[in-house]
Amino acid sequence: MNKSILIIGACGQIGTELTLKLREINGEKAVIASDIHEGSNELMQSGPFELINAMDYDSILKVVEKYAINEVYLMAAMLSATGEKFPEKAWELNMNSLFNVLNLAKSGKIKKVFWPSSIAVFGPTTPKENTPQETVMEPSTVYGISKQAGERWCEYYFNKFGVDVRSIRYPGIISWKANPGGGTTDYAIEIFHKALQEGKYNSFLNKETKLPMMYIDDAIDATINIMDAKPEAIKIRSSYNLAGMSFTPHEVSEEIKKTIPNFEISYSPDFRQKIADSWPKSIDDSKAREDWGWNHKVDLEKMTTIMLENLSLKYDFNY
Ligand code: SER
C-alpha cells in the first residue's frame, strides 16, 4: 500500500522539519501538511497544504477522505509554559486532537498514528538521573498531565481496538528552522539567537538546570524510525523514553564561548524554573534502542556548531 501521510501541526517547530523530511523520502504529493495557520515559505512551497483545526473531527475527516490518508502524525499541542497560562485550553487542544485521531484509526479510516509524548510526563517524585521507562509519574504541569493521560489512552486504544499508535517522549528539541512554541526548554534555542544578535543572553532557567535535550535531526529520525518499524517491534504502546544529550545553561554557554569568546550569560529564573525542576535530568532510553534500533547522533558540541553555523547566515554574523 502506498503511503499517504497527513501531518497535523505541520507549521510548528517539529512539524515543519518532519514534513520536509517525509516529503524528501515519500515524494511531496504523498505528504499533506496541515495546520490552523499557514507556515514558512519553505514549508508552504514544498507540497500540498490544508487548513485544519485539530479539535474539529470533521475538518480532519474531510482531508483524510480527500487524499485517502493512511498515516497521521499529530504534532499540534500546547506546550508546558503556555499551557500553564491557559490550562483549560491546553487540556482541550491536547486531548481533543488526540481523541479525534485515535477515533479515526479506531473506525478504520486511517491505519497508523504517531503522537508525541514528552519528558513532561515525569514530575517532582520521579527519579531524576537516568529516569527509567517505567517509574513514578506525577506530572505537575497541565501539559504533562495531558501527555500522561494521552499515553494511557494510546495504550488503551491499542489493547482494546487494535489501533496502531506509536509514540516517543521527546526531550527538549533544538532546531533553527522554525521557532519553538512556548516550552520550558526553549531557552536552549533562544540562547543561540541572542548570542549571534546581541552577544549576550539572560536565561530564564538557572545556571545548573540540567535537562534532557535533542537536536531536531535526531528527533525526526526517531519519529520516522518508530513509524517504519514492524508492528511486533513496538512493544510499548504508551510511549518510549528517548534521549540524546543532557546539559545545563552554563554548559551550553561554555560551548558557545568556544566560537564566540565574548559571549555573556546571566540568569533570571522565572516561573519556568519550577517546571524544569520537576523534570528529569537524564533519561534511560534503552528500551527504544533495544526494540526498534534507536541511536542518537548529535551531541552538545556538534549541535552547537550546527546551530551557530546556520543561524549566523540568518543574522549575517561573521566569525
Ligand atoms: N519542550 C517541551 C516543553 O518544554 C517538553 O516537551 O514544554
Coordinates of C-alpha atoms and ligand atoms in Angstrom, one line a residue:
M1 CA 0.0 0.0 0.0
N2 CA 1.3 3.4 -0.9
K3 CA 1.8 5.8 1.9
S4 CA -0.5 8.8 2.1
I5 CA 0.5 10.9 5.1
L6 CA -1.2 13.7 6.9
I7 CA 0.7 15.9 9.3
I8 CA -1.4 17.9 11.7
G9 CA 0.5 20.8 13.2
A10 CA 2.9 20.9 10.3
C11 CA 3.9 24.5 10.8
G12 CA 5.3 24.1 14.2
Q13 CA 8.9 23.6 15.3
I14 CA 8.9 19.8 14.8
G15 CA 6.1 19.6 12.2
T16 CA 8.0 21.9 9.7
E17 CA 11.1 19.7 9.5
L18 CA 9.2 16.5 9.8
T19 CA 7.1 17.5 6.8
L20 CA 10.1 18.4 4.7
K21 CA 11.9 15.2 5.6
L22 CA 8.8 13.0 4.9
R23 CA 8.4 14.7 1.5
E24 CA 12.0 14.1 0.7
I25 CA 11.5 10.4 1.4
N26 CA 8.0 9.7 0.1
G27 CA 7.5 12.5 -2.5
E28 CA 5.8 15.8 -2.0
K29 CA 2.3 14.6 -3.1
A30 CA 2.3 11.7 -0.6
V31 CA 2.6 14.1 2.4
I32 CA -0.2 16.5 3.2
A33 CA 0.8 19.4 5.6
S34 CA -1.9 20.9 7.7
D35 CA -2.2 23.4 10.5
I36 CA -4.6 26.1 11.8
H37 CA -2.5 28.7 10.1
E38 CA 0.0 28.8 7.2
G39 CA 3.7 28.2 7.8
S40 CA 7.0 29.3 6.5
N41 CA 7.6 29.9 2.7
E42 CA 9.8 26.8 2.6
L43 CA 7.1 24.6 4.0
M44 CA 4.2 26.1 2.1
Q45 CA 6.1 25.8 -1.2
S46 CA 7.2 22.2 -0.6
G47 CA 3.8 20.5 -1.3
P48 CA 0.1 20.3 -0.6
F49 CA -1.3 22.2 2.5
E50 CA -4.7 22.2 4.1
L51 CA -6.1 24.3 6.9
I52 CA -7.3 22.0 9.7
N53 CA -8.4 22.7 13.3
A54 CA -7.1 19.7 15.2
M55 CA -10.0 20.0 17.6
D56 CA -12.6 19.6 14.8
Y57 CA -13.1 16.0 13.9
D58 CA -15.0 16.8 10.6
S59 CA -12.2 19.1 9.3
I60 CA -9.7 16.3 9.8
L61 CA -12.0 13.7 8.3
K62 CA -12.6 15.8 5.2
V63 CA -8.9 15.9 4.4
V64 CA -8.4 12.3 5.3
E65 CA -11.0 11.3 2.7
K66 CA -9.9 13.8 0.1
Y67 CA -6.3 12.4 0.0
A68 CA -7.1 8.8 1.1
I69 CA -4.8 9.3 4.1
N70 CA -3.5 6.2 5.8
E71 CA -1.0 7.6 8.3
V72 CA -1.4 10.6 10.6
Y73 CA 1.3 12.4 12.6
L74 CA -0.4 14.6 15.2
M75 CA 2.1 17.3 16.1
A76 CA -0.3 20.0 17.3
A77 CA -0.2 20.7 21.0
M78 CA 0.1 23.5 23.6
L79 CA 3.5 23.1 25.4
S80 CA 4.4 23.4 29.0
A81 CA 5.0 27.1 29.6
T82 CA 2.0 28.4 27.5
G83 CA -0.1 25.6 29.0
E84 CA 0.3 27.0 32.5
K85 CA -1.1 30.3 31.3
F86 CA -4.1 28.7 29.5
P87 CA -4.7 25.4 31.4
E88 CA -8.2 24.6 30.1
K89 CA -7.3 25.5 26.5
A90 CA -4.2 23.3 26.7
W91 CA -6.2 20.4 28.1
E92 CA -8.8 20.8 25.4
L93 CA -6.4 21.1 22.5
N94 CA -4.1 18.3 23.6
M95 CA -6.8 15.8 24.5
N96 CA -9.5 16.5 21.8
S97 CA -7.0 16.4 19.0
L98 CA -5.7 13.1 20.2
F99 CA -9.2 11.6 20.6
N100 CA -10.0 12.8 17.1
V101 CA -7.1 11.0 15.6
L102 CA -7.4 7.8 17.7
N103 CA -11.1 7.6 16.8
L104 CA -10.3 8.0 13.1
A105 CA -8.0 5.0 13.5
K106 CA -10.5 3.1 15.5
S107 CA -13.1 3.5 12.7
G108 CA -10.6 2.1 10.2
K109 CA -10.3 5.3 8.2
I110 CA -6.5 5.5 8.9
K111 CA -4.1 2.7 9.6
K112 CA -1.3 4.2 11.7
V113 CA -0.9 7.1 14.1
F114 CA 2.2 9.0 15.5
W115 CA 1.6 11.0 18.6
P116 CA 4.4 12.6 20.6
S117 CA 4.6 12.5 24.3
S118 CA 7.2 14.3 26.4
I119 CA 9.6 14.3 29.3
A120 CA 6.9 16.4 30.9
V121 CA 5.0 13.2 31.8
F122 CA 7.5 13.0 34.7
G123 CA 7.2 15.0 37.9
P124 CA 8.9 16.0 41.1
T125 CA 8.6 12.5 42.6
T126 CA 10.3 10.8 39.6
P127 CA 13.9 9.6 39.9
K128 CA 15.9 12.4 38.2
E129 CA 19.0 10.7 36.8
N130 CA 18.7 8.1 34.1
T131 CA 14.9 8.1 34.5
P132 CA 13.6 4.6 33.8
Q133 CA 10.9 3.8 31.2
E134 CA 8.6 2.6 33.9
T135 CA 8.7 4.7 37.1
V136 CA 6.7 7.1 39.3
M137 CA 5.0 9.7 37.1
E138 CA 3.2 12.5 38.9
P139 CA 3.4 15.4 36.3
S140 CA 2.8 18.8 37.8
T141 CA 2.0 20.8 34.6
V142 CA -1.2 20.8 32.6
Y143 CA 0.9 19.8 29.6
G144 CA 2.5 16.9 31.4
I145 CA -0.9 15.8 32.7
S146 CA -2.3 15.8 29.2
K147 CA 0.6 13.9 27.8
Q148 CA 0.4 11.3 30.6
A149 CA -3.3 10.8 30.1
G150 CA -2.7 10.7 26.4
E151 CA -0.2 7.9 26.8
R152 CA -2.7 5.9 28.8
W153 CA -5.3 6.4 26.0
C154 CA -2.9 5.4 23.3
E155 CA -2.2 2.1 25.1
Y156 CA -5.9 1.7 25.7
Y157 CA -6.8 2.1 22.1
F158 CA -4.1 -0.3 21.1
N159 CA -5.2 -3.0 23.6
K160 CA -8.9 -2.5 23.1
F161 CA -9.3 -1.6 19.5
G162 CA -6.0 -2.7 17.9
V163 CA -5.2 0.9 16.9
D164 CA -1.6 1.0 15.6
V165 CA -0.4 4.1 17.6
R166 CA 3.3 4.8 18.2
S167 CA 4.8 7.4 20.5
I168 CA 8.0 8.7 21.9
R169 CA 8.7 11.0 24.9
Y170 CA 10.5 13.9 23.2
P171 CA 13.1 15.7 25.3
G172 CA 13.7 19.4 24.6
I173 CA 14.1 19.7 20.9
I174 CA 16.7 22.1 19.5
S175 CA 16.4 23.5 16.0
W176 CA 16.9 26.6 13.9
K177 CA 14.3 26.5 11.0
A178 CA 11.0 27.1 12.8
N179 CA 10.7 28.8 16.2
P180 CA 9.7 26.7 19.2
G181 CA 6.3 27.4 20.7
G182 CA 6.0 28.0 24.4
G183 CA 8.2 25.3 26.0
T184 CA 10.4 25.3 29.1
T185 CA 13.3 24.0 27.1
D186 CA 13.1 26.9 24.6
Y187 CA 16.0 28.7 26.4
A188 CA 18.3 26.3 24.6
I189 CA 17.3 27.8 21.3
E190 CA 16.9 31.4 22.3
I191 CA 20.5 31.4 23.6
F192 CA 21.9 30.8 20.1
H193 CA 19.7 33.6 18.5
K194 CA 20.8 36.1 21.2
A195 CA 24.4 35.0 21.1
L196 CA 24.6 36.0 17.5
Q197 CA 22.3 39.0 17.7
E198 CA 23.5 40.6 20.9
G199 CA 26.5 38.7 22.2
K200 CA 24.6 38.0 25.5
Y201 CA 21.7 36.1 26.9
N202 CA 19.6 36.3 30.0
S203 CA 18.5 32.8 30.8
F204 CA 15.1 32.1 32.3
L205 CA 16.5 28.9 33.9
N206 CA 19.3 29.0 36.4
K207 CA 22.9 28.1 35.7
E208 CA 22.8 24.4 36.9
T209 CA 19.4 23.3 35.5
K210 CA 20.2 20.1 33.7
L211 CA 17.6 18.9 31.2
P212 CA 17.4 16.2 28.5
M213 CA 17.7 17.7 25.0
M214 CA 17.9 16.5 21.4
Y215 CA 18.9 18.0 18.1
I216 CA 16.0 18.1 15.6
D217 CA 17.6 15.7 13.1
D218 CA 17.8 13.0 15.8
A219 CA 14.2 13.7 16.8
I220 CA 13.0 13.4 13.2
D221 CA 15.0 10.2 12.7
A222 CA 13.5 8.7 15.8
T223 CA 10.0 9.6 14.7
I224 CA 10.4 8.2 11.2
N225 CA 12.1 5.0 12.5
I226 CA 9.5 4.2 15.0
M227 CA 6.8 4.6 12.4
D228 CA 8.7 2.4 9.9
A229 CA 9.4 -0.4 12.5
K230 CA 7.4 -3.6 12.2
P231 CA 4.4 -3.6 14.5
E232 CA 5.8 -6.5 16.5
A233 CA 8.9 -4.5 17.3
I234 CA 6.8 -1.9 19.1
K235 CA 6.4 -3.5 22.5
I236 CA 5.5 -0.3 24.3
R237 CA 2.2 1.3 23.2
S238 CA 2.1 4.1 25.7
S239 CA 5.3 6.0 24.8
Y240 CA 9.1 5.3 24.6
N241 CA 11.7 7.1 26.6
L242 CA 14.1 8.8 24.2
A243 CA 17.4 10.5 24.9
G244 CA 20.1 12.4 23.1
M245 CA 22.1 14.7 25.4
S246 CA 21.7 16.5 28.7
F247 CA 23.2 19.9 29.6
T248 CA 22.7 23.0 31.7
P249 CA 22.5 26.6 30.6
H250 CA 26.1 27.1 31.9
E251 CA 27.4 24.1 29.8
V252 CA 25.8 25.3 26.6
S253 CA 27.1 28.8 27.2
E254 CA 30.6 27.5 27.6
E255 CA 30.3 25.6 24.3
I256 CA 29.1 28.8 22.6
K257 CA 32.1 30.7 24.0
K258 CA 34.4 28.3 22.1
T259 CA 33.2 30.1 19.0
I260 CA 32.1 33.5 20.4
P261 CA 34.6 34.1 23.2
N262 CA 32.9 37.4 24.4
F263 CA 29.5 35.8 24.8
E264 CA 28.0 36.6 28.2
I265 CA 25.2 34.7 30.0
S266 CA 23.2 35.9 33.0
Y267 CA 20.4 34.2 34.9
S268 CA 16.9 35.5 35.9
P269 CA 14.8 32.3 36.6
D270 CA 11.1 32.8 36.2
F271 CA 8.0 30.6 36.6
R272 CA 9.6 28.1 34.1
Q273 CA 12.3 27.2 36.7
K274 CA 9.8 25.3 38.8
I275 CA 8.6 23.3 35.7
A276 CA 12.2 22.5 34.8
D277 CA 13.0 21.5 38.4
S278 CA 10.2 18.9 38.2
W279 CA 11.6 17.2 35.1
P280 CA 14.4 14.5 34.8
K281 CA 18.0 15.5 34.2
S282 CA 18.7 12.4 32.1
I283 CA 16.7 9.6 30.5
D284 CA 17.2 5.9 30.2
D285 CA 16.1 5.1 26.7
S286 CA 17.4 1.5 26.4
K287 CA 14.0 0.1 25.5
A288 CA 13.9 2.3 22.3
R289 CA 17.4 1.2 21.5
E290 CA 16.6 -2.5 22.0
D291 CA 13.1 -2.6 20.4
W292 CA 13.4 -0.6 17.2
G293 CA 17.1 0.3 17.0
W294 CA 17.1 3.9 18.2
N295 CA 20.5 5.6 18.1
H296 CA 21.2 9.3 18.5
K297 CA 24.0 11.0 16.5
V298 CA 24.3 14.6 17.7
D299 CA 26.0 15.7 21.0
L300 CA 26.3 19.1 22.6
E301 CA 29.4 20.1 20.7
K302 CA 28.0 19.1 17.3
M303 CA 24.6 20.7 18.0
T304 CA 26.3 24.0 19.0
T305 CA 28.3 24.0 15.8
I306 CA 25.2 23.3 13.6
M307 CA 23.1 25.9 15.4
L308 CA 25.8 28.7 15.1
E309 CA 26.6 27.9 11.5
N310 CA 23.0 28.0 10.3
L311 CA 21.8 31.0 12.4
S312 CA 24.9 33.0 11.6
L313 CA 23.7 33.1 8.0
K314 CA 20.3 34.4 9.1
Y315 CA 21.8 37.2 11.2
D316 CA 24.7 37.9 8.9
F317 CA 27.2 37.2 11.7
N318 CA 30.8 36.6 10.7
Y319 CA 33.2 34.7 12.9
Ligands
SER1 N1 10.0 21.1 25.0 C1 8.8 20.8 25.8 C2 8.5 21.9 26.7 O1 9.4 22.5 27.2 C3 8.9 19.5 26.5 O2 8.2 18.5 25.8 O3 7.3 22.1 27.0

